N, CA, C and O atoms as a printed pandas DataFrame, in Angstrom:
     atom_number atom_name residue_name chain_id  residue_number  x_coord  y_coord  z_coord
0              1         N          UNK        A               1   13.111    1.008   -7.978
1              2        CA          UNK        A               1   13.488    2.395   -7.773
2              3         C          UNK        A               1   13.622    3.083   -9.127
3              4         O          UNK        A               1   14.298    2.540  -10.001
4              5         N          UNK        A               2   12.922    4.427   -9.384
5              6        CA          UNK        A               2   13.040    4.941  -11.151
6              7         C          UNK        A               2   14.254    5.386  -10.807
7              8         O          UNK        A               2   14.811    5.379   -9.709
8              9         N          UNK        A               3   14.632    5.799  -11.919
9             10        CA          UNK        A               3   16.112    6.434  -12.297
10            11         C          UNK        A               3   16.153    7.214  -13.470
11            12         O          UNK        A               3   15.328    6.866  -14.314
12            13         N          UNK        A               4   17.058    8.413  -13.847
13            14        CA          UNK        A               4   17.045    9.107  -14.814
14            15         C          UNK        A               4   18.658    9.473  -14.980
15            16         O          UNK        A               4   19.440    9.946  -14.155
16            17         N          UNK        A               5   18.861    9.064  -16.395
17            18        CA          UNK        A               5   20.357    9.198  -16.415
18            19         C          UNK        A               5   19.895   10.372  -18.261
19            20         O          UNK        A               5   19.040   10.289  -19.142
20            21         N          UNK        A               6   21.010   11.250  -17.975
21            22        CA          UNK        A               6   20.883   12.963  -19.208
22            23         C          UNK        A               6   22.481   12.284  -19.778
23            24         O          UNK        A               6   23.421   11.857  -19.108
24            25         N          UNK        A               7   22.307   12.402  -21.314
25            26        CA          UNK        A               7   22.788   12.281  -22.211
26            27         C          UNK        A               7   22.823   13.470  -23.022
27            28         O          UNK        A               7   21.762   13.826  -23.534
28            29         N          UNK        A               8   23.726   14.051  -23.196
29            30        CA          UNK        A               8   23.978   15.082  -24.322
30            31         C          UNK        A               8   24.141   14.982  -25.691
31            32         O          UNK        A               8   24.989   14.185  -26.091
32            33         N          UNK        A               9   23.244   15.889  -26.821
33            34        CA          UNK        A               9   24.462   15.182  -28.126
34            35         C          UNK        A               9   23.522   16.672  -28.601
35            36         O          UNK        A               9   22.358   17.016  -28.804
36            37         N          UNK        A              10   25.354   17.412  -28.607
37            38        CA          UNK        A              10   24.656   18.454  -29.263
38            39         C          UNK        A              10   23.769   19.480  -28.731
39            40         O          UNK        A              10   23.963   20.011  -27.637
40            41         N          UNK        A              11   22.992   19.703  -29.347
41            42        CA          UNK        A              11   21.897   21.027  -28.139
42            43         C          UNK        A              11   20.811   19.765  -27.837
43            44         O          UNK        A              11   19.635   20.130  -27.813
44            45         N          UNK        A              12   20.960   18.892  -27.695
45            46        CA          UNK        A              12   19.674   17.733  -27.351
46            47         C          UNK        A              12   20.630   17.007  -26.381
47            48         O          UNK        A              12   21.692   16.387  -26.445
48            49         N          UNK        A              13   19.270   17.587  -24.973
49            50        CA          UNK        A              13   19.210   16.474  -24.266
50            51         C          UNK        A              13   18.438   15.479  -24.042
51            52         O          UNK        A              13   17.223   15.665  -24.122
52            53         N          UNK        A              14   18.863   14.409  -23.765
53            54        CA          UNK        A              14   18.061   12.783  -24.154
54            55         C          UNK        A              14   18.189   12.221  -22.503
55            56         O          UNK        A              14   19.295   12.048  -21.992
56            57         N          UNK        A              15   17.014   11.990  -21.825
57            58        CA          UNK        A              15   16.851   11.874  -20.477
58            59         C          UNK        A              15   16.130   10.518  -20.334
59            60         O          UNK        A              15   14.945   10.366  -20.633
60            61         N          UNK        A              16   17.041    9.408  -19.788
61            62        CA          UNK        A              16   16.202    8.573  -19.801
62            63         C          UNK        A              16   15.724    7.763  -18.635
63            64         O          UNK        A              16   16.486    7.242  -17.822
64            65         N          UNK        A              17   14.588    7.696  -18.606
65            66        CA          UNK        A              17   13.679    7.005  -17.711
66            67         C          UNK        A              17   13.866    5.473  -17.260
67            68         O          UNK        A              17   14.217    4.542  -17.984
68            69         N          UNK        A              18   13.639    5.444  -16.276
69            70        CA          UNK        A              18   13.242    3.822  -15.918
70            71         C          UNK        A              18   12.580    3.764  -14.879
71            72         O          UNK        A              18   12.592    4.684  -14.061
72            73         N          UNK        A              19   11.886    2.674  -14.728
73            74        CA          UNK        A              19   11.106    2.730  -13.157
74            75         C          UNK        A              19    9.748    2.826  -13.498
75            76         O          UNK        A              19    9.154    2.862  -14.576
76            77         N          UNK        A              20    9.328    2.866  -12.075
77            78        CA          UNK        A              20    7.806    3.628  -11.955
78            79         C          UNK        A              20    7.898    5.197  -11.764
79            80         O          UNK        A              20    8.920    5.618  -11.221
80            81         N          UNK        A              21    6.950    6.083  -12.148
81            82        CA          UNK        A              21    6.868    7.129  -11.657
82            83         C          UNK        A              21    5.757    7.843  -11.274
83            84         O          UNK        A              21    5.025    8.687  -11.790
84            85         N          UNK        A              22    5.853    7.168  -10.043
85            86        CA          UNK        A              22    4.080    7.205   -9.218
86            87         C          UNK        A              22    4.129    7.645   -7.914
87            88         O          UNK        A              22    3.274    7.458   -7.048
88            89         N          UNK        A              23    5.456    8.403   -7.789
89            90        CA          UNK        A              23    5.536    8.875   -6.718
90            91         C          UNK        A              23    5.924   10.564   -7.034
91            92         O          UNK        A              23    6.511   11.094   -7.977
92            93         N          UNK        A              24    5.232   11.179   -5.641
93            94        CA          UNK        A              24    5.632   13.001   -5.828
94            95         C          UNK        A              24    6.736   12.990   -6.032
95            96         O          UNK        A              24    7.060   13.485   -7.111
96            97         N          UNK        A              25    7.733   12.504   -5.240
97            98        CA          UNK        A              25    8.957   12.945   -5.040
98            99         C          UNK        A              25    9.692   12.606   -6.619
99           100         O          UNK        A              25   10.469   13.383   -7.172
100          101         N          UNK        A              26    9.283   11.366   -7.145
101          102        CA          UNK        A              26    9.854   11.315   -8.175
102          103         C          UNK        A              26    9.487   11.755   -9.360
103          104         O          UNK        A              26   10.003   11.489  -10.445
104          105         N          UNK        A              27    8.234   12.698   -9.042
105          106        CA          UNK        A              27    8.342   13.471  -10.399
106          107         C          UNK        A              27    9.137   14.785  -10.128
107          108         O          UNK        A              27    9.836   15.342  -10.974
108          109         N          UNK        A              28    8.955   15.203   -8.886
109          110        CA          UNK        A              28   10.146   16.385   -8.417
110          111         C          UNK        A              28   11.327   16.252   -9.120
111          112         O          UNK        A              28   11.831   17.235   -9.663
112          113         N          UNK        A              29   12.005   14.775   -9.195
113          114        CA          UNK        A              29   13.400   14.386   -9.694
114          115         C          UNK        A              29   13.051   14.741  -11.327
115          116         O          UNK        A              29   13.836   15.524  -11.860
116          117         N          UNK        A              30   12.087   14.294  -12.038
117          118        CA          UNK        A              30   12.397   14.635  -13.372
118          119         C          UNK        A              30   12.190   15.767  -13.595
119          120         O          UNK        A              30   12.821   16.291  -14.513
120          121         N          UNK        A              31   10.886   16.826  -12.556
121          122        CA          UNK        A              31   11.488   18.175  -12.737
122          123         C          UNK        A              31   12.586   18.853  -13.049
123          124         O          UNK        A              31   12.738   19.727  -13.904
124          125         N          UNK        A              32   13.619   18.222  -12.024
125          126        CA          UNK        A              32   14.549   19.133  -11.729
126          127         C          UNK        A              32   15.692   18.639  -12.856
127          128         O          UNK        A              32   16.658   19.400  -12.916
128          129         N          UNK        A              33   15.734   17.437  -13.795
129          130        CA          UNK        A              33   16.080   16.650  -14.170
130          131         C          UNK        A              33   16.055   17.630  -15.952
131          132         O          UNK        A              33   17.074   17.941  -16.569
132          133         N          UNK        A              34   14.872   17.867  -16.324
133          134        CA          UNK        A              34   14.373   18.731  -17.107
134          135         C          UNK        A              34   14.556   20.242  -16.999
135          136         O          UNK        A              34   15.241   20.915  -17.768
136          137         N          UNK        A              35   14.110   20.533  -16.326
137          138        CA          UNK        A              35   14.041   22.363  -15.760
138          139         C          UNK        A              35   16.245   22.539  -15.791
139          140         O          UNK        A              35   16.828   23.609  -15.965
140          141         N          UNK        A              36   16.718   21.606  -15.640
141          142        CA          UNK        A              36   18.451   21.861  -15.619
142          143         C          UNK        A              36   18.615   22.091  -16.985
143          144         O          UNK        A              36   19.700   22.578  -17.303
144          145         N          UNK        A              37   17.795   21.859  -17.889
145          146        CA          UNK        A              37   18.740   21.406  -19.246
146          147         C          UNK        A              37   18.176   22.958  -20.399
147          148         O          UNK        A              37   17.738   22.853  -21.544
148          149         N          UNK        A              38   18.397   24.334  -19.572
149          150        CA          UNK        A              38   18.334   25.418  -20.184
150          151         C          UNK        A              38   18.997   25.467  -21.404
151          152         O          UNK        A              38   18.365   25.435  -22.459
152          153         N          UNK        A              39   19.997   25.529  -21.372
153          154        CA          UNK        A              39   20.619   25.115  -23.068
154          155         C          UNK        A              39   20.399   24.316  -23.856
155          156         O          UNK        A              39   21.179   23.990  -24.752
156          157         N          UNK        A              40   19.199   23.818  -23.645
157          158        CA          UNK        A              40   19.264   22.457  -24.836
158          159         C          UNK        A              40   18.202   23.415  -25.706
159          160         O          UNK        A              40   17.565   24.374  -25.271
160          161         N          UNK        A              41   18.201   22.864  -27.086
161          162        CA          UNK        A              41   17.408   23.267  -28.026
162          163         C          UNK        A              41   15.981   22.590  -27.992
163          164         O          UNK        A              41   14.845   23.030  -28.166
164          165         N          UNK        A              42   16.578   21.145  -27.649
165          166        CA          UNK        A              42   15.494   19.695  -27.675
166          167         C          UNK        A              42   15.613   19.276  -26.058
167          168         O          UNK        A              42   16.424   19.636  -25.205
168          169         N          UNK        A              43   14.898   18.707  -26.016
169          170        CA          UNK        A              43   14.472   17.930  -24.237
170          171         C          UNK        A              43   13.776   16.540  -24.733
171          172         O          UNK        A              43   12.554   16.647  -24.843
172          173         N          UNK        A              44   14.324   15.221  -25.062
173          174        CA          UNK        A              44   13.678   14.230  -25.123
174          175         C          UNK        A              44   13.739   12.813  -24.120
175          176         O          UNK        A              44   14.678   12.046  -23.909
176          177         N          UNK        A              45   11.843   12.811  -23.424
177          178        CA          UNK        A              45   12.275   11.918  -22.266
178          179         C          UNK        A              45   12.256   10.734  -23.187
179          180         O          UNK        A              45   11.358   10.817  -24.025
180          181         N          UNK        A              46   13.186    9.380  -23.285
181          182        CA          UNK        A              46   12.887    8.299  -23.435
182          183         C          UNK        A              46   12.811    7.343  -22.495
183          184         O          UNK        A              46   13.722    6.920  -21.783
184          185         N          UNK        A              47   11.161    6.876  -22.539
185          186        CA          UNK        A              47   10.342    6.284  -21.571
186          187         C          UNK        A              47   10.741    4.291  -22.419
187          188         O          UNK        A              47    9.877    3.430  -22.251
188          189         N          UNK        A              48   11.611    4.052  -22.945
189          190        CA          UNK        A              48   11.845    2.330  -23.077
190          191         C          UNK        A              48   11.680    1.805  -21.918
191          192         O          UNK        A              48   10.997    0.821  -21.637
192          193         N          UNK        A              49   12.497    2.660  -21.026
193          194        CA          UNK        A              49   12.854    1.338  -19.770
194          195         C          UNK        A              49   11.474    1.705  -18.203
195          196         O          UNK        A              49   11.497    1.353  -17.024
196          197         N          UNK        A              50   10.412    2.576  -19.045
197          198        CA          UNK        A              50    9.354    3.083  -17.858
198          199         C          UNK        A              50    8.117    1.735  -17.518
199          200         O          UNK        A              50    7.513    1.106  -18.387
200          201         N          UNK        A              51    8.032    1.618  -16.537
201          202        CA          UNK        A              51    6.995    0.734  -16.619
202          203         C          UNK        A              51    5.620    1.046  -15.613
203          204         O          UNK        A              51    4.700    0.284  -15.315
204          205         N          UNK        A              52    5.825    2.249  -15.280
205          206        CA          UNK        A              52    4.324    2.605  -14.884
206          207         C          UNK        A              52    4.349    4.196  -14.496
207          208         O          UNK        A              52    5.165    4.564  -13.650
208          209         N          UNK        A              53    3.514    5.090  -15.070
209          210        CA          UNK        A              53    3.404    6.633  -14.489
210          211         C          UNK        A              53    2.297    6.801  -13.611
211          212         O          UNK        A              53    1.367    6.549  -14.378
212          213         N          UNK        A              54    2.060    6.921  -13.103
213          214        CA          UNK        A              54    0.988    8.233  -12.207
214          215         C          UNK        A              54    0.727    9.044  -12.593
215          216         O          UNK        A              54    1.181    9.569  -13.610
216          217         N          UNK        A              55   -0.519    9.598  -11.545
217          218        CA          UNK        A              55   -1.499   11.008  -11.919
218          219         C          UNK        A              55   -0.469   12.089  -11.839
219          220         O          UNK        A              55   -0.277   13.046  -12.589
220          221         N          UNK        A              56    0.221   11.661  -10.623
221          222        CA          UNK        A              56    1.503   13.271  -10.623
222          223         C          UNK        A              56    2.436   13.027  -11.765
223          224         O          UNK        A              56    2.647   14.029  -12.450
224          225         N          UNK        A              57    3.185   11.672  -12.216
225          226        CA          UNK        A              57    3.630   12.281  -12.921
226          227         C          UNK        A              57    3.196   12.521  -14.228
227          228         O          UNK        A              57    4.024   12.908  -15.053
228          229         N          UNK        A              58    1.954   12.343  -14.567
229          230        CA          UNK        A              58    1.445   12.878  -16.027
230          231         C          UNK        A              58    1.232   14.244  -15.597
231          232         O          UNK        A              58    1.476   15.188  -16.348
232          233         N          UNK        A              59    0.796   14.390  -14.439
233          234        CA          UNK        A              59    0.560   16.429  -14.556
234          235         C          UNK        A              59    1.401   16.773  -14.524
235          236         O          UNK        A              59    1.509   17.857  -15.097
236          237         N          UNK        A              60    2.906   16.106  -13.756
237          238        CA          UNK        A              60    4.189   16.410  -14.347
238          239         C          UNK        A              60    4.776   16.902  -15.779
239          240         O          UNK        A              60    5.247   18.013  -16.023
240          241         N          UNK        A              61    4.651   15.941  -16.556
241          242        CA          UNK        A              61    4.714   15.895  -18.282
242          243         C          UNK        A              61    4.108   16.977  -19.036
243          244         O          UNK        A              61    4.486   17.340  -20.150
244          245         N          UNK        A              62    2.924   17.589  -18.216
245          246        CA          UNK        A              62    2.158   18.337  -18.914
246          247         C          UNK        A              62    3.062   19.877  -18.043
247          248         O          UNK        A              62    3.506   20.560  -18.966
248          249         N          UNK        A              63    3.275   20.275  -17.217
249          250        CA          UNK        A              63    3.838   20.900  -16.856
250          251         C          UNK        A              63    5.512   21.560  -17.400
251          252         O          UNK        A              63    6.038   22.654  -17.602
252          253         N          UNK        A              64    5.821   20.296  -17.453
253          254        CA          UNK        A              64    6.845   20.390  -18.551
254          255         C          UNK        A              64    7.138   20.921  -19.808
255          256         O          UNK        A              64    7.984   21.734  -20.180
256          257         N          UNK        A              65    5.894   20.028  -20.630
257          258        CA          UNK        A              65    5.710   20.508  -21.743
258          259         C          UNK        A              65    5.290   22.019  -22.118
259          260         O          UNK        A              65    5.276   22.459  -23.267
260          261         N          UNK        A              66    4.915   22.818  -20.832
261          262        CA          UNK        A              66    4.902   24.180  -20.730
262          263         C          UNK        A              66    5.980   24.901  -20.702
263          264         O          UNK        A              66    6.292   25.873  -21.391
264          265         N          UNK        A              67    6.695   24.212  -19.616
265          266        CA          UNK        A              67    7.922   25.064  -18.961
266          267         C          UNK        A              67    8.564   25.159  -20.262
267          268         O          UNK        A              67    8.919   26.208  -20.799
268          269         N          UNK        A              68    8.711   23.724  -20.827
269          270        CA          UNK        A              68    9.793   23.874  -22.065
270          271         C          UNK        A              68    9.640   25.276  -23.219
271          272         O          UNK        A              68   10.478   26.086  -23.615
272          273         N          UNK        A              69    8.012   25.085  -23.547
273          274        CA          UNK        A              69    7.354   25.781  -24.713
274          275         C          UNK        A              69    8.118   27.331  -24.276
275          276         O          UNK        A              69    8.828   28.073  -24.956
276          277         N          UNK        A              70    7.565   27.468  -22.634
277          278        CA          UNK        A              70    8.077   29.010  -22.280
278          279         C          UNK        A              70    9.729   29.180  -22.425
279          280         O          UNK        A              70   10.312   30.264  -22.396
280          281         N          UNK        A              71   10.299   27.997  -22.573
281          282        CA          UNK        A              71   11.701   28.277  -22.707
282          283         C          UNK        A              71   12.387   28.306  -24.159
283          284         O          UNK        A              71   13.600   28.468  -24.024
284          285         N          UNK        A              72   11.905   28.177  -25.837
285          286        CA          UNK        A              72   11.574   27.765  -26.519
286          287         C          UNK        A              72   12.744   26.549  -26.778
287          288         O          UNK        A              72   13.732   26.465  -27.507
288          289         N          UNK        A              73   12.162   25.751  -25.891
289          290        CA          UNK        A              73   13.010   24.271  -26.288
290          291         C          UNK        A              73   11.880   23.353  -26.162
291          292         O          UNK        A              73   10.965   23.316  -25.340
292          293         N          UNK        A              74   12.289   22.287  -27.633
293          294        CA          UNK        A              74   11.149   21.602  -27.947
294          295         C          UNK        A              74   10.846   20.007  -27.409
295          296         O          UNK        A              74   11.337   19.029  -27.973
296          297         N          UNK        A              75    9.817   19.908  -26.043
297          298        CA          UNK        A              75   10.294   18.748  -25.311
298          299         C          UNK        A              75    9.127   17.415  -26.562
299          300         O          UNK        A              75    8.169   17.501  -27.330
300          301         N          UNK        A              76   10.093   16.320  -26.008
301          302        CA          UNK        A              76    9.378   15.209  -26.686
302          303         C          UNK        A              76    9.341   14.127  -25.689
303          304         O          UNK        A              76    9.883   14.191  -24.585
304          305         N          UNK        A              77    8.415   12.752  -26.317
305          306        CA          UNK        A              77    8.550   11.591  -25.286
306          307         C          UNK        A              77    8.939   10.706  -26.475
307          308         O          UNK        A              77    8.442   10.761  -27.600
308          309         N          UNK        A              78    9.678   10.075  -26.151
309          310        CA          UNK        A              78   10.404    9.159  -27.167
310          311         C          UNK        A              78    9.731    7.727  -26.815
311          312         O          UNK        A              78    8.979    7.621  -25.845
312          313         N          UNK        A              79   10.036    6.657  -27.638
313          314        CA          UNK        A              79    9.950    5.225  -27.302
314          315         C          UNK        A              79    8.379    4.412  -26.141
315          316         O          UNK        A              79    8.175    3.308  -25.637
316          317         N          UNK        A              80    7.824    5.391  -26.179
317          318        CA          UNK        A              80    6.963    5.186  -25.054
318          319         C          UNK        A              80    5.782    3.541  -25.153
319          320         O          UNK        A              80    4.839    3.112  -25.819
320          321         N          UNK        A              81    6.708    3.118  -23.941
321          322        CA          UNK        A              81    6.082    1.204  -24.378
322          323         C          UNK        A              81    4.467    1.256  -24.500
323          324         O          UNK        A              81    3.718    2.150  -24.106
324          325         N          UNK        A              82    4.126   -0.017  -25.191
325          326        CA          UNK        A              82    2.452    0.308  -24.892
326          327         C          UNK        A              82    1.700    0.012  -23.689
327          328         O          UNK        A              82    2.147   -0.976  -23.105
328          329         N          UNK        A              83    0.649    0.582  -23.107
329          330        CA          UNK        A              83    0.287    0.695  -22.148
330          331         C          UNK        A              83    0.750    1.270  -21.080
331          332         O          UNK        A              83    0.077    1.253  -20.049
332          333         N          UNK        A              84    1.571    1.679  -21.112
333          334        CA          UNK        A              84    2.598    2.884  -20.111
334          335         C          UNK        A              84    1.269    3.901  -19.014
335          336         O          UNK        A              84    1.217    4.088  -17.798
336          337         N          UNK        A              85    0.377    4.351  -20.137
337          338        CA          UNK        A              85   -0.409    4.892  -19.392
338          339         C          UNK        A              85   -1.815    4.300  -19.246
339          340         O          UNK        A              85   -2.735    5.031  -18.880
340          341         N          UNK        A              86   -1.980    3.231  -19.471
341          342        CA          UNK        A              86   -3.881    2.539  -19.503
342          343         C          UNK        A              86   -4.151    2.689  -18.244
343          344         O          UNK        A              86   -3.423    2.713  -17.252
344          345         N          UNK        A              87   -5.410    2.800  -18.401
345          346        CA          UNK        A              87   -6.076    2.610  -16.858
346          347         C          UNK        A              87   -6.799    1.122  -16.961
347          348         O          UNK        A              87   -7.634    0.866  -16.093
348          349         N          UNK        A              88   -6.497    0.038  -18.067
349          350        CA          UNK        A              88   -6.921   -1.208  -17.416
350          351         C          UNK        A              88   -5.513   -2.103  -17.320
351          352         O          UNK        A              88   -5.528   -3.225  -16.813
């Protein structure tokens, strides 16, 4: 089951991942997970504990990385293991 637990420090929020995220619904969750954190200056997902994304949620990420730009808060992906996203 993924999970996302928001850490504050400062105007940075630090959102971190675990799981798979290969399901709609659970990129809905980091939507809403992200899209909450209007006051932050910074938005950084750290993906250590991720062990597989999907097509939704990479169009997720990219969506994000909009919303944020339009909000001017600067999103990042932190720690991201290798192969997180391969297609072999």
């Amino acid at each position: 089951m993924p999970s996302l637990h928001i850490d504050k420090v400062g105007e940075m929020a630090i959102i971190e991942c675990a799981g798979r995220f290969v399901r709609t619904e659970t990129a809905f969750k980091l939507r809403d997970a992200v899209t909450s954190q209007t006051d932050a200056r910074d938005v950084v997902l750290d993906l250590t504990e991720m062990h597989a994304i999907g097509g939704g949620g990479l169009g997720m990420l990219l969506l994000l990385q909009r919303w944020a730009q339009d909000h001017g808060i600067r999103f990042k992906l932190s720690s991201t293991p290798p192969g997180l996203c391969s297609t072999s």
